[in-house]
Every structure is written in C-alpha cells, then in structure tokens.
Amino acid sequence: MMKRRLALLTAAGAAMVAAESAHAQTASVPGRERVVVQISTPDPKMWNQALNYVENLRDLYGADKVEVELVALGHGIGVLKIESTQGPRIADALKLGGVHISACEVTMRRQKLKREDMLPNIGYVPAGLGQIIRRQREDWAYISG
Amino acid sequence: MMKRRLALLTAAGAAMVAAESAHAQTASVPGRERVVVQISTPDPKMWNQALNYVENLRDLYGADKVEVELVALGHGIGVLKIESTQGPRIADALKLGGVHISACEVTMRRQKLKREDMLPNIGYVPAGLGQIIRRQREDWAYISG
Amino acid sequence: MMKRRLALLTAAGAAMVAAESAHAQTASVPGRERVVVQISTPDPKMWNQALNYVENLRDLYGADKVEVELVALGHGIGVLKIESTQGPRIADALKLGGVHISACEVTMRRQKLKREDMLPNIGYVPAGLGQIIRRQREDWAYISG
C-alpha cells in the first residue's frame, strides 16, 4: 500500500516535472514571441533589413503573436533621424500593433540631437544599450540587426 | 499524519520540479555545446569569418562536442549562392558532423532565388530569423557573425 | 523506512533548492549587471562605439554596479593592436574597475600576432568565441558590438 502510494507520488511527480518543464520551455513564449533588434551600424542597407525583420516576424508568428522592439543607438541612430531613408517604412511600422521603435537618448545627447530632429511618433529610451540588456533579462530573443 | 507527509512530499516535489526545470533551462552544455551563428551582412570578409568560427568551435570543444548552425539571411544570403566566394569552404564544412548550414527561404523569395541558384547540399529553413530565435529558445548560444 | 525515504527526499529537495537559489543569485542582475561585448568587425567606427558602450554602461548602472568584458576577435582584433586608433581609450578603460578587455589568441595565431604587437595591459583568452559563449552560459547579457 505504502509502495503503491509512493509509486503514485512518483508518477504524479513525473507528470509535474513534465508539465513544469513544458511550461519552462514555453515560458519565453507566453503566447507572444518577443524579440529585440539592435540597430547600431551606420549602413542604411542594414536599417532596411531591420525593417524587413519586423515584417518577417509578423508574417512568421502572426501579427498579434509577436512583439518586436527596434532599438536604434550609436551609429544606428540615423535610422530614426527625420531625414532617414527609412522614414516611410518607420511610419508604416509604427501603425502596427506589437511594434516598438526606440531611440537611445544617450546617443542623442552625444550627437546633439533633439526630438525635433527625429521622426515623428517614435519612442525614446534613456539608454539603448540598457534597453537591450533589460529585454534580454526579460527573456526577449535578441537579434543584432 | 500520512496526509501531512504527503503534503510535505508534494512541497518537496514542487521544489525539486522547480530546481529541475531551472536545470533544464540552463542545461546548455549537455556534453555538446550548441551555437547558432547569424550571417546577415553583405561583406564576404564576414562570411569568411563565420566559417572560421566553425573551425574554431570544433578545435575548441572537440569535433564531436559541438553543434554549430550557420543561418544565412538578408544581405548574408550571398554566402550560400552558387557563385559565393565561400563555396569551397561551405562544401568542406558540410562534410563535418555537427555542422548545419541553413538558407532563409523568406530571403530567397524576396530575392527571387531558387534552390538551383544556391550551393549544393545546404539546408533550408522557412525563416532564418525564426530559426535563430528558436535556437535561442532551445538554449543555443547566439553569435552575431 | 518511510521516514528514511522522506528524510532522503527532504535532503535531496533541500540540496536542489539550495542549488536553485544559488542559480537565482548568480542569474541576471545580482546587484551587478554583467555584459559581454563582441568586437569582430574591421571598422574603427565600431571599435570606438564599443568603447562608448563601456562608458554608457558605467553611467547607466553605476561604476561599481556593472562588469563589462570587451572581447576582440577575428577582424575586430585590430582594436587591440599596438597601432590601434583606440589605444588611448583602451588605456583609459583598463584603469577602470569592472572592465575586462580580452584579445582572442586563436585570432592572434591566425594573424601571426605576438603579445608585443598588442596594446599593453590587455587580457588574453584562449578563444574569443569560447569566451563569449562561456559568458552567455554564465548569464551575462550579450551585445554584438
């Protein structure tokens, strides 16, 4: 009888382990995949590619099943300047749900950029690098643009 | 009394489950290190470097102790085109165990590339970005090439 | 017999709980943020940016609240050569606590570089790629430079 209880417990334990580790595996994907993309190069080809990533991720997971944050910092800040080659694509991306576009205010100070120098409606983060690190800590996938 | 013991057991079990799934998440090096390398720039110098990474990882961990996946996407897809400067090195890498070389089919559609435009014997993934994210979720280390 | 089983289970549970909280303590943000930065491109603009990252991280978290390791490998090794444009900034960074600057010895062998070809006082790692992977496994945040 005791043995049987132990066996049941063991079985229950195993089921819990299985359930729990299934949870652990999907914990990162709580119904929504979350991805932070770093834009830090001065190359407009790479900026364009980062915007392709936004499209690709939405196609891949479904528009309401993915959250993407583009973080522009350092030499990548140009993607969010008012004269950016990517202006129209940024405007389009900003209309989508689950898309965040964040300019690094540390970079803006270094480059003496003000908000009026930047594309309309974008977001701002105090530190782009800190934002990327925070997203990694929050278990977002990380893609270097 | 028995019930209380069972309750304690259940609590201990839950703790063990938690510890176990923490272990599963960090298990990372289960005898084999696993590394996904992103190739997304148009620069053949960086393509060559990604192939050096394959060699270096095998030297470092031992040929049968590491699994590497090179994922070529966006501006990096050229590394896997039939005219790639890296053709011979890709062919050599493909002969090795534990080496996966994957072309992004989203990129191929965007660039109107067909399989006959690509190097022989490579692998294909529906979405390069999705593959890199999946590998991160499966606890592969991530290297931006 | 039952008691002994319970005791064993409890002991096992306690050990696992201890392991778990040790993990929790060394995980993510244990009072100090830890960040490994990869430098692998030949572009001195990106080298300069990686050194900005060191400054930014110290400003962001506080000088004694962050540990940063810059790992130079492949085409990025030039940042640590004696003739590097970044020589003075590297020298300054090396005076700071919590900053590690590591040259990849695999790359040095490939490029026939000796320690006398490199900036003074830097650190060396047997394999830059291995170091970055190890840091990821130790739960450092990862930034591609």
Short mmCIF file of C-alpha atoms in Angstrom, two decimals:
data_model
loop_
_atom_site.label_atom_id
_atom_site.label_comp_id
_atom_site.label_asym_id
_atom_site.label_seq_id
_atom_site.Cartn_x
_atom_site.Cartn_y
_atom_site.Cartn_z
CA MET A 1 0.00 0.00 0.00
CA MET A 2 2.77 2.35 1.01
CA LYS A 3 4.74 1.33 -2.04
CA ARG A 4 1.77 2.00 -4.20
CA ARG A 5 1.35 5.45 -2.72
CA LEU A 6 5.00 6.16 -3.36
CA ALA A 7 4.64 4.90 -6.91
CA LEU A 8 1.65 7.17 -7.41
CA LEU A 9 3.60 10.05 -5.94
CA THR A 10 6.48 9.31 -8.24
CA ALA A 11 4.15 9.22 -11.21
CA ALA A 12 2.50 12.45 -10.09
CA GLY A 13 5.93 13.96 -9.61
CA ALA A 14 6.97 12.92 -13.08
CA ALA A 15 3.82 14.41 -14.54
CA MET A 16 4.51 17.63 -12.65
CA VAL A 17 8.07 17.67 -13.90
CA ALA A 18 6.85 17.16 -17.44
CA ALA A 19 4.18 19.84 -17.11
CA GLU A 20 6.56 22.20 -15.39
CA SER A 21 9.33 21.79 -17.88
CA ALA A 22 6.85 22.17 -20.74
CA HIS A 23 5.93 25.42 -19.02
CA ALA A 24 9.59 26.34 -18.66
CA GLN A 25 10.15 25.74 -22.36
CA THR A 26 7.24 27.90 -23.39
CA ALA A 27 7.76 30.43 -20.59
CA SER A 28 9.76 32.50 -23.04
CA VAL A 29 6.83 32.39 -25.47
CA PRO A 30 3.80 33.30 -23.36
CA GLY A 31 1.52 33.26 -26.37
CA ARG A 32 3.58 36.01 -27.93
CA GLU A 33 7.13 35.76 -29.16
CA ARG A 34 9.16 38.78 -28.12
CA VAL A 35 12.23 39.97 -29.99
CA VAL A 36 14.52 42.95 -29.51
CA VAL A 37 16.51 44.04 -32.55
CA GLN A 38 19.63 46.19 -32.20
CA ILE A 39 20.36 48.79 -34.90
CA SER A 40 23.84 50.17 -34.32
CA THR A 41 25.55 50.38 -37.69
CA PRO A 42 25.66 53.42 -39.98
CA ASP A 43 24.68 51.36 -43.02
CA PRO A 44 21.22 52.14 -44.47
CA LYS A 45 21.17 48.65 -46.03
CA MET A 46 21.18 47.24 -42.51
CA TRP A 47 18.48 49.68 -41.41
CA ASN A 48 16.28 48.49 -44.25
CA GLN A 49 16.98 44.92 -43.24
CA ALA A 50 15.88 45.59 -39.67
CA LEU A 51 12.55 46.80 -41.03
CA ASN A 52 12.28 43.65 -43.10
CA TYR A 53 12.73 41.76 -39.83
CA VAL A 54 9.61 43.43 -38.44
CA GLU A 55 7.60 42.27 -41.45
CA ASN A 56 9.10 38.80 -41.39
CA LEU A 57 8.38 38.29 -37.71
CA ARG A 58 4.75 39.31 -38.15
CA ASP A 59 4.37 37.00 -41.12
CA LEU A 60 6.04 34.19 -39.23
CA TYR A 61 4.23 34.29 -35.89
CA GLY A 62 1.09 36.21 -36.83
CA ALA A 63 0.56 39.94 -36.36
CA ASP A 64 -0.86 39.57 -32.86
CA LYS A 65 1.51 36.84 -31.73
CA VAL A 66 4.76 38.75 -31.72
CA GLU A 67 6.14 41.83 -30.08
CA VAL A 68 9.19 43.46 -31.67
CA GLU A 69 11.29 46.32 -30.43
CA LEU A 70 13.80 48.02 -32.69
CA VAL A 71 16.38 49.86 -30.61
CA ALA A 72 18.48 52.39 -32.53
CA LEU A 73 21.69 53.54 -30.88
CA GLY A 74 25.17 54.76 -31.70
CA HIS A 75 25.86 54.77 -35.42
CA GLY A 76 22.41 53.30 -35.94
CA ILE A 77 20.58 56.36 -34.63
CA GLY A 78 20.40 57.75 -38.18
CA VAL A 79 17.62 55.30 -38.99
CA LEU A 80 15.35 57.43 -36.79
CA LYS A 81 16.50 60.89 -37.86
CA ILE A 82 13.99 62.99 -39.73
CA GLU A 83 15.99 62.69 -42.93
CA SER A 84 16.29 58.88 -42.64
CA THR A 85 15.96 56.87 -45.84
CA GLN A 86 13.65 54.65 -43.80
CA GLY A 87 11.16 57.37 -42.84
CA PRO A 88 8.18 55.94 -44.71
CA ARG A 89 8.84 52.37 -43.54
CA ILE A 90 9.20 53.54 -39.94
CA ALA A 91 5.89 55.40 -40.23
CA ASP A 92 4.24 52.23 -41.55
CA ALA A 93 5.78 50.06 -38.83
CA LEU A 94 4.57 52.45 -36.14
CA LYS A 95 0.97 51.87 -37.23
CA LEU A 96 1.25 48.18 -36.39
CA GLY A 97 0.37 46.67 -33.04
CA GLY A 98 3.19 45.00 -31.13
CA VAL A 99 5.92 47.10 -32.75
CA HIS A 100 8.07 49.43 -30.64
CA ILE A 101 10.69 51.72 -32.12
CA SER A 102 13.06 53.25 -29.61
CA ALA A 103 15.74 55.90 -29.97
CA CYS A 104 18.62 55.95 -27.47
CA GLU A 105 18.74 59.23 -25.58
CA VAL A 106 22.39 58.72 -24.61
CA THR A 107 23.26 58.69 -28.31
CA MET A 108 21.04 61.70 -28.93
CA ARG A 109 22.93 63.68 -26.30
CA ARG A 110 26.29 62.58 -27.72
CA GLN A 111 25.18 63.65 -31.20
CA LYS A 112 23.33 66.77 -30.01
CA LEU A 113 20.07 65.54 -31.48
CA LYS A 114 16.77 66.87 -30.22
CA ARG A 115 13.34 65.29 -30.55
CA GLU A 116 12.54 67.70 -33.39
CA ASP A 117 15.47 66.18 -35.30
CA MET A 118 13.83 62.76 -35.14
CA LEU A 119 11.00 61.05 -37.00
CA PRO A 120 7.56 61.67 -35.52
CA ASN A 121 5.82 59.22 -33.16
CA ILE A 122 8.85 57.11 -32.29
CA GLY A 123 9.62 56.12 -28.72
CA TYR A 124 12.60 57.10 -26.60
CA VAL A 125 14.59 55.11 -24.06
CA PRO A 126 17.08 56.64 -21.62
CA ALA A 127 19.77 54.21 -22.79
CA GLY A 128 19.55 51.95 -25.83
CA LEU A 129 22.10 49.53 -24.51
CA GLY A 130 20.29 49.35 -21.17
CA GLN A 131 17.03 48.68 -23.01
CA ILE A 132 18.51 45.78 -24.97
CA ILE A 133 20.01 44.32 -21.80
CA ARG A 134 16.71 44.73 -19.96
CA ARG A 135 14.85 42.96 -22.77
CA GLN A 136 17.35 40.09 -22.64
CA ARG A 137 16.75 39.85 -18.88
CA GLU A 138 13.01 39.79 -19.56
CA ASP A 139 13.66 36.84 -21.84
CA TRP A 140 13.15 38.51 -25.16
CA ALA A 141 15.10 36.92 -28.01
CA TYR A 142 17.95 39.16 -29.17
CA ILE A 143 18.86 39.86 -32.76
CA SER A 144 21.78 42.03 -33.74
CA GLY A 145 20.45 43.91 -36.75
CA MET B 1 -0.34 12.21 9.60
CA MET B 2 0.12 10.41 6.34
CA LYS B 3 -1.65 13.24 4.59
CA ARG B 4 0.71 15.72 6.10
CA ARG B 5 3.65 13.65 4.99
CA LEU B 6 2.18 13.55 1.54
CA ALA B 7 1.75 17.30 1.60
CA LEU B 8 5.37 17.73 2.62
CA LEU B 9 6.38 15.33 -0.11
CA THR B 10 4.38 17.33 -2.60
CA ALA B 11 6.06 20.53 -1.46
CA ALA B 12 9.47 18.90 -1.71
CA GLY B 13 8.45 17.58 -5.10
CA ALA B 14 7.45 21.03 -6.25
CA ALA B 15 10.80 22.41 -5.13
CA MET B 16 12.52 19.59 -6.97
CA VAL B 17 10.45 20.29 -10.06
CA ALA B 18 11.42 23.95 -9.89
CA ALA B 19 15.09 23.10 -9.45
CA GLU B 20 14.88 20.53 -12.21
CA SER B 21 13.35 22.88 -14.72
CA ALA B 22 15.88 25.57 -13.80
CA HIS B 23 18.45 22.91 -14.59
CA ALA B 24 16.73 22.06 -17.86
CA GLN B 25 16.80 25.72 -18.83
CA THR B 26 20.46 26.20 -18.01
CA ALA B 27 21.45 22.69 -19.08
CA SER B 28 23.03 24.35 -22.13
CA VAL B 29 26.11 22.14 -22.25
CA PRO B 30 24.72 18.63 -22.14
CA GLY B 31 28.01 17.21 -23.31
CA ARG B 32 27.72 19.18 -26.53
CA GLU B 33 27.95 22.95 -26.82
CA ARG B 34 25.43 24.33 -29.31
CA VAL B 35 25.92 27.61 -31.13
CA VAL B 36 23.86 29.40 -33.76
CA VAL B 37 25.71 31.94 -35.90
CA GLN B 38 23.85 34.66 -37.81
CA ILE B 39 25.19 35.73 -41.21
CA SER B 40 23.30 38.81 -42.32
CA THR B 41 25.83 41.25 -43.75
CA PRO B 42 26.81 41.58 -47.41
CA ASP B 43 30.52 41.57 -46.58
CA PRO B 44 32.45 38.49 -47.79
CA LYS B 45 35.08 39.17 -45.11
CA MET B 46 32.39 38.49 -42.51
CA TRP B 47 31.25 35.37 -44.37
CA ASN B 48 34.80 34.04 -44.27
CA GLN B 49 34.94 34.85 -40.58
CA ALA B 50 31.77 32.86 -39.89
CA LEU B 51 33.44 29.85 -41.48
CA ASN B 52 36.47 30.42 -39.28
CA TYR B 53 34.06 30.26 -36.35
CA VAL B 54 33.03 26.74 -37.37
CA GLU B 55 36.66 25.64 -37.36
CA ASN B 56 37.43 27.43 -34.13
CA LEU B 57 34.47 25.92 -32.31
CA ARG B 58 35.44 22.41 -33.38
CA ASP B 59 39.02 22.98 -32.30
CA LEU B 60 37.86 24.43 -29.02
CA TYR B 61 35.28 21.88 -27.88
CA GLY B 62 36.27 18.88 -29.98
CA ALA B 63 34.69 17.87 -33.28
CA ASP B 64 32.02 15.70 -31.66
CA LYS B 65 31.34 18.01 -28.72
CA VAL B 66 29.83 20.94 -30.54
CA GLU B 67 26.92 21.57 -32.83
CA VAL B 68 27.02 24.72 -34.95
CA GLU B 69 24.36 26.17 -37.20
CA LEU B 70 25.16 28.95 -39.62
CA VAL B 71 21.98 30.75 -40.63
CA ALA B 72 22.30 32.99 -43.69
CA LEU B 73 19.59 35.58 -44.20
CA GLY B 74 19.00 39.01 -45.67
CA HIS B 75 22.18 40.56 -47.03
CA GLY B 76 24.06 37.50 -45.80
CA ILE B 77 22.30 35.09 -48.17
CA GLY B 78 25.07 35.63 -50.74
CA VAL B 79 27.36 33.38 -48.71
CA LEU B 80 25.22 30.45 -49.89
CA LYS B 81 24.69 31.46 -53.52
CA ILE B 82 26.29 29.25 -56.11
CA GLU B 83 28.78 31.97 -57.02
CA SER B 84 29.75 32.59 -53.36
CA THR B 85 33.41 33.25 -52.63
CA GLN B 86 32.93 30.76 -49.80
CA GLY B 87 31.77 27.84 -51.97
CA PRO B 88 34.74 25.56 -51.27
CA ARG B 89 34.74 26.28 -47.54
CA ILE B 90 30.99 25.66 -47.32
CA ALA B 91 31.46 22.34 -49.13
CA ASP B 92 34.16 21.37 -46.64
CA ALA B 93 32.08 22.45 -43.65
CA LEU B 94 29.13 20.39 -44.88
CA LYS B 95 31.25 17.23 -44.71
CA LEU B 96 31.68 17.69 -40.98
CA GLY B 97 29.40 16.20 -38.35
CA GLY B 98 27.53 18.64 -36.14
CA VAL B 99 27.57 21.45 -38.71
CA HIS B 100 24.31 22.79 -40.14
CA ILE B 101 24.18 25.43 -42.84
CA SER B 102 20.77 26.95 -43.40
CA ALA B 103 19.48 29.37 -46.01
CA CYS B 104 16.47 31.55 -45.19
CA GLU B 105 13.59 30.89 -47.57
CA VAL B 106 11.95 34.24 -46.78
CA THR B 107 15.08 35.96 -48.09
CA MET B 108 15.18 33.66 -51.10
CA ARG B 109 11.62 34.62 -52.03
CA ARG B 110 12.42 38.33 -51.56
CA GLN B 111 15.48 38.00 -53.80
CA LYS B 112 13.81 35.57 -56.25
CA LEU B 113 16.41 32.91 -55.60
CA LYS B 114 15.66 29.28 -56.34
CA ARG B 115 17.37 26.22 -54.95
CA GLU B 116 19.32 25.87 -58.21
CA ASP B 117 20.82 29.30 -57.51
CA MET B 118 22.26 28.04 -54.25
CA LEU B 119 25.28 25.92 -53.29
CA PRO B 120 24.61 22.18 -53.30
CA ASN B 121 23.78 20.20 -50.16
CA ILE B 122 22.94 23.13 -47.91
CA GLY B 123 19.85 23.13 -45.71
CA TYR B 124 16.84 25.41 -45.88
CA VAL B 125 14.73 26.94 -43.14
CA PRO B 126 11.34 28.60 -43.70
CA ALA B 127 12.54 31.75 -41.91
CA GLY B 128 16.12 32.48 -40.89
CA LEU B 129 15.10 34.88 -38.17
CA GLY B 130 12.63 32.36 -36.77
CA GLN B 131 15.35 29.71 -36.78
CA ILE B 132 17.74 31.91 -34.81
CA ILE B 133 15.01 32.74 -32.31
CA ARG B 134 14.07 29.08 -32.00
CA ARG B 135 17.68 28.13 -31.34
CA GLN B 136 17.89 30.81 -28.64
CA ARG B 137 14.73 29.38 -27.08
CA GLU B 138 16.33 25.92 -27.22
CA ASP B 139 19.25 27.40 -25.29
CA TRP B 140 21.82 27.51 -28.05
CA ALA B 141 24.44 30.24 -27.60
CA TYR B 142 23.97 33.02 -30.14
CA ILE B 143 26.74 34.70 -32.10
CA SER B 144 26.13 37.52 -34.50
CA GLY B 145 28.54 36.75 -37.30
CA MET C 1 11.66 3.04 6.35
CA MET C 2 9.11 5.61 5.31
CA LYS C 3 10.81 8.22 7.47
CA ARG C 4 14.13 7.47 5.91
CA ARG C 5 12.65 7.84 2.48
CA LEU C 6 11.12 11.13 3.49
CA ALA C 7 14.41 12.27 5.00
CA LEU C 8 16.25 11.37 1.83
CA LEU C 9 13.67 13.19 -0.25
CA THR C 10 13.82 16.21 2.01
CA ALA C 11 17.61 16.27 1.88
CA ALA C 12 17.53 15.94 -1.88
CA GLY C 13 14.94 18.66 -2.05
CA ALA C 14 16.96 20.95 0.20
CA ALA C 15 20.07 20.43 -1.92
CA MET C 16 18.14 21.17 -5.06
CA VAL C 17 16.51 24.21 -3.52
CA ALA C 18 19.95 25.43 -2.46
CA ALA C 19 21.24 24.84 -5.98
CA GLU C 20 18.22 26.66 -7.33
CA SER C 21 18.69 29.71 -5.16
CA ALA C 22 22.41 29.75 -5.91
CA HIS C 23 21.34 29.85 -9.54
CA ALA C 24 18.84 32.58 -8.85
CA GLN C 25 21.52 34.59 -7.07
CA THR C 26 24.02 34.38 -9.90
CA ALA C 27 21.32 34.83 -12.51
CA SER C 28 20.69 38.03 -14.38
CA VAL C 29 21.08 41.03 -12.07
CA PRO C 30 22.79 40.00 -8.85
CA GLY C 31 23.50 43.57 -7.83
CA ARG C 32 25.91 43.88 -10.71
CA GLU C 33 24.87 43.80 -14.31
CA ARG C 34 27.30 41.81 -16.45
CA VAL C 35 27.69 42.37 -20.16
CA VAL C 36 29.98 40.82 -22.76
CA VAL C 37 30.55 42.87 -25.92
CA GLN C 38 31.82 41.25 -29.12
CA ILE C 39 34.16 43.23 -31.36
CA SER C 40 34.60 41.36 -34.62
CA THR C 41 34.38 43.89 -37.43
CA PRO C 42 37.31 45.68 -39.08
CA ASP C 43 35.60 49.07 -38.80
CA PRO C 44 37.27 51.53 -36.38
CA LYS C 45 33.93 53.36 -36.08
CA MET C 46 32.52 50.21 -34.47
CA TRP C 47 35.57 49.89 -32.22
CA ASN C 48 35.02 53.41 -30.98
CA GLN C 49 31.37 52.59 -30.41
CA ALA C 50 32.26 49.57 -28.28
CA LEU C 51 34.31 51.86 -26.06
CA ASN C 52 31.35 54.21 -25.82
CA TYR C 53 29.38 51.20 -24.59
CA VAL C 54 31.79 50.80 -21.68
CA GLU C 55 31.23 54.43 -20.68
CA ASN C 56 27.48 54.21 -21.19
CA LEU C 57 27.13 51.07 -19.09
CA ARG C 58 29.05 52.63 -16.21
CA ASP C 59 26.96 55.78 -16.39
CA LEU C 60 23.79 53.73 -16.55
CA TYR C 61 24.31 51.22 -13.75
CA GLY C 62 26.99 52.99 -11.70
CA ALA C 63 30.73 52.34 -11.93
CA ASP C 64 30.70 49.59 -9.30
CA LYS C 65 27.43 48.01 -10.39
CA VAL C 66 28.44 46.68 -13.77
CA GLU C 67 31.05 44.36 -15.16
CA VAL C 68 31.85 44.63 -18.86
CA GLU C 69 34.07 42.45 -20.99
CA LEU C 70 35.09 43.53 -24.47
CA VAL C 71 36.19 40.50 -26.48
CA ALA C 72 38.11 41.31 -29.67
CA LEU C 73 38.38 38.54 -32.24
CA GLY C 74 38.66 37.99 -35.98
CA HIS C 75 38.52 41.22 -37.94
CA GLY C 76 37.99 43.04 -34.66
CA ILE C 77 41.42 42.15 -33.26
CA GLY C 78 42.84 45.39 -34.70
CA VAL C 79 41.18 47.35 -31.91
CA LEU C 80 43.81 45.86 -29.58
CA LYS C 81 46.87 46.11 -31.84
CA ILE C 82 49.57 48.50 -30.74
CA GLU C 83 48.79 50.85 -33.62
CA SER C 84 45.03 50.85 -32.88
CA THR C 85 43.21 54.15 -33.26
CA GLN C 86 41.63 53.26 -29.91
CA GLY C 87 44.90 52.96 -27.96
CA PRO C 88 44.30 55.88 -25.61
CA ARG C 89 40.68 54.91 -24.93
CA ILE C 90 41.67 51.31 -24.23
CA ALA C 91 44.34 52.53 -21.80
CA ASP C 92 41.72 54.65 -20.03
CA ALA C 93 39.19 51.82 -19.93
CA LEU C 94 41.78 49.47 -18.43
CA LYS C 95 42.18 51.80 -15.44
CA LEU C 96 38.51 51.29 -14.51
CA GLY C 97 37.26 48.61 -12.17
CA GLY C 98 34.89 46.04 -13.62
CA VAL C 99 36.23 46.39 -17.16
CA HIS C 100 37.90 43.46 -18.90
CA ILE C 101 39.46 43.69 -22.33
CA SER C 102 40.30 40.37 -23.92
CA ALA C 103 42.18 39.51 -27.11
CA CYS C 104 41.46 36.19 -28.82
CA GLU C 105 44.59 34.04 -29.04
CA VAL C 106 43.13 31.93 -31.86
CA THR C 107 42.90 35.09 -33.96
CA MET C 108 46.40 36.13 -32.90
CA ARG C 109 47.83 32.82 -34.12
CA ARG C 110 45.90 33.10 -37.41
CA GLN C 111 47.24 36.61 -37.93
CA LYS C 112 50.73 35.83 -36.56
CA LEU C 113 50.39 38.45 -33.86
CA LYS C 114 52.52 38.28 -30.75
CA ARG C 115 51.88 39.94 -27.41
CA GLU C 116 54.44 42.63 -28.28
CA ASP C 117 52.24 43.55 -31.24
CA MET C 118 49.36 44.30 -28.88
CA LEU C 119 48.44 47.19 -26.60
CA PRO C 120 49.92 46.95 -23.10
CA ASN C 121 47.99 45.59 -20.11
CA ILE C 122 45.15 43.94 -22.02
CA GLY C 123 43.96 40.44 -21.18
CA TYR C 124 44.11 37.34 -23.34
CA VAL C 125 41.66 34.48 -23.77
CA PRO C 126 42.48 31.19 -25.49
CA ALA C 127 39.44 31.60 -27.77
CA GLY C 128 37.36 34.75 -28.12
CA LEU C 129 34.34 32.86 -29.37
CA GLY C 130 34.59 30.41 -26.50
CA GLN C 131 34.82 33.31 -24.05
CA ILE C 132 31.64 34.92 -25.42
CA ILE C 133 29.80 31.60 -25.26
CA ARG C 134 31.04 30.99 -21.72
CA ARG C 135 29.83 34.42 -20.64
CA GLN C 136 26.40 33.71 -22.17
CA ARG C 137 26.30 30.43 -20.23
CA GLU C 138 27.21 32.36 -17.08
CA ASP C 139 24.20 34.57 -17.81
CA TRP C 140 25.99 37.70 -18.92
CA ALA C 141 23.98 39.83 -21.33
CA TYR C 142 25.42 39.71 -24.83
CA ILE C 143 25.90 42.68 -27.12
CA SER C 144 27.25 42.37 -30.61
CA GLY C 145 29.44 45.44 -30.94
#
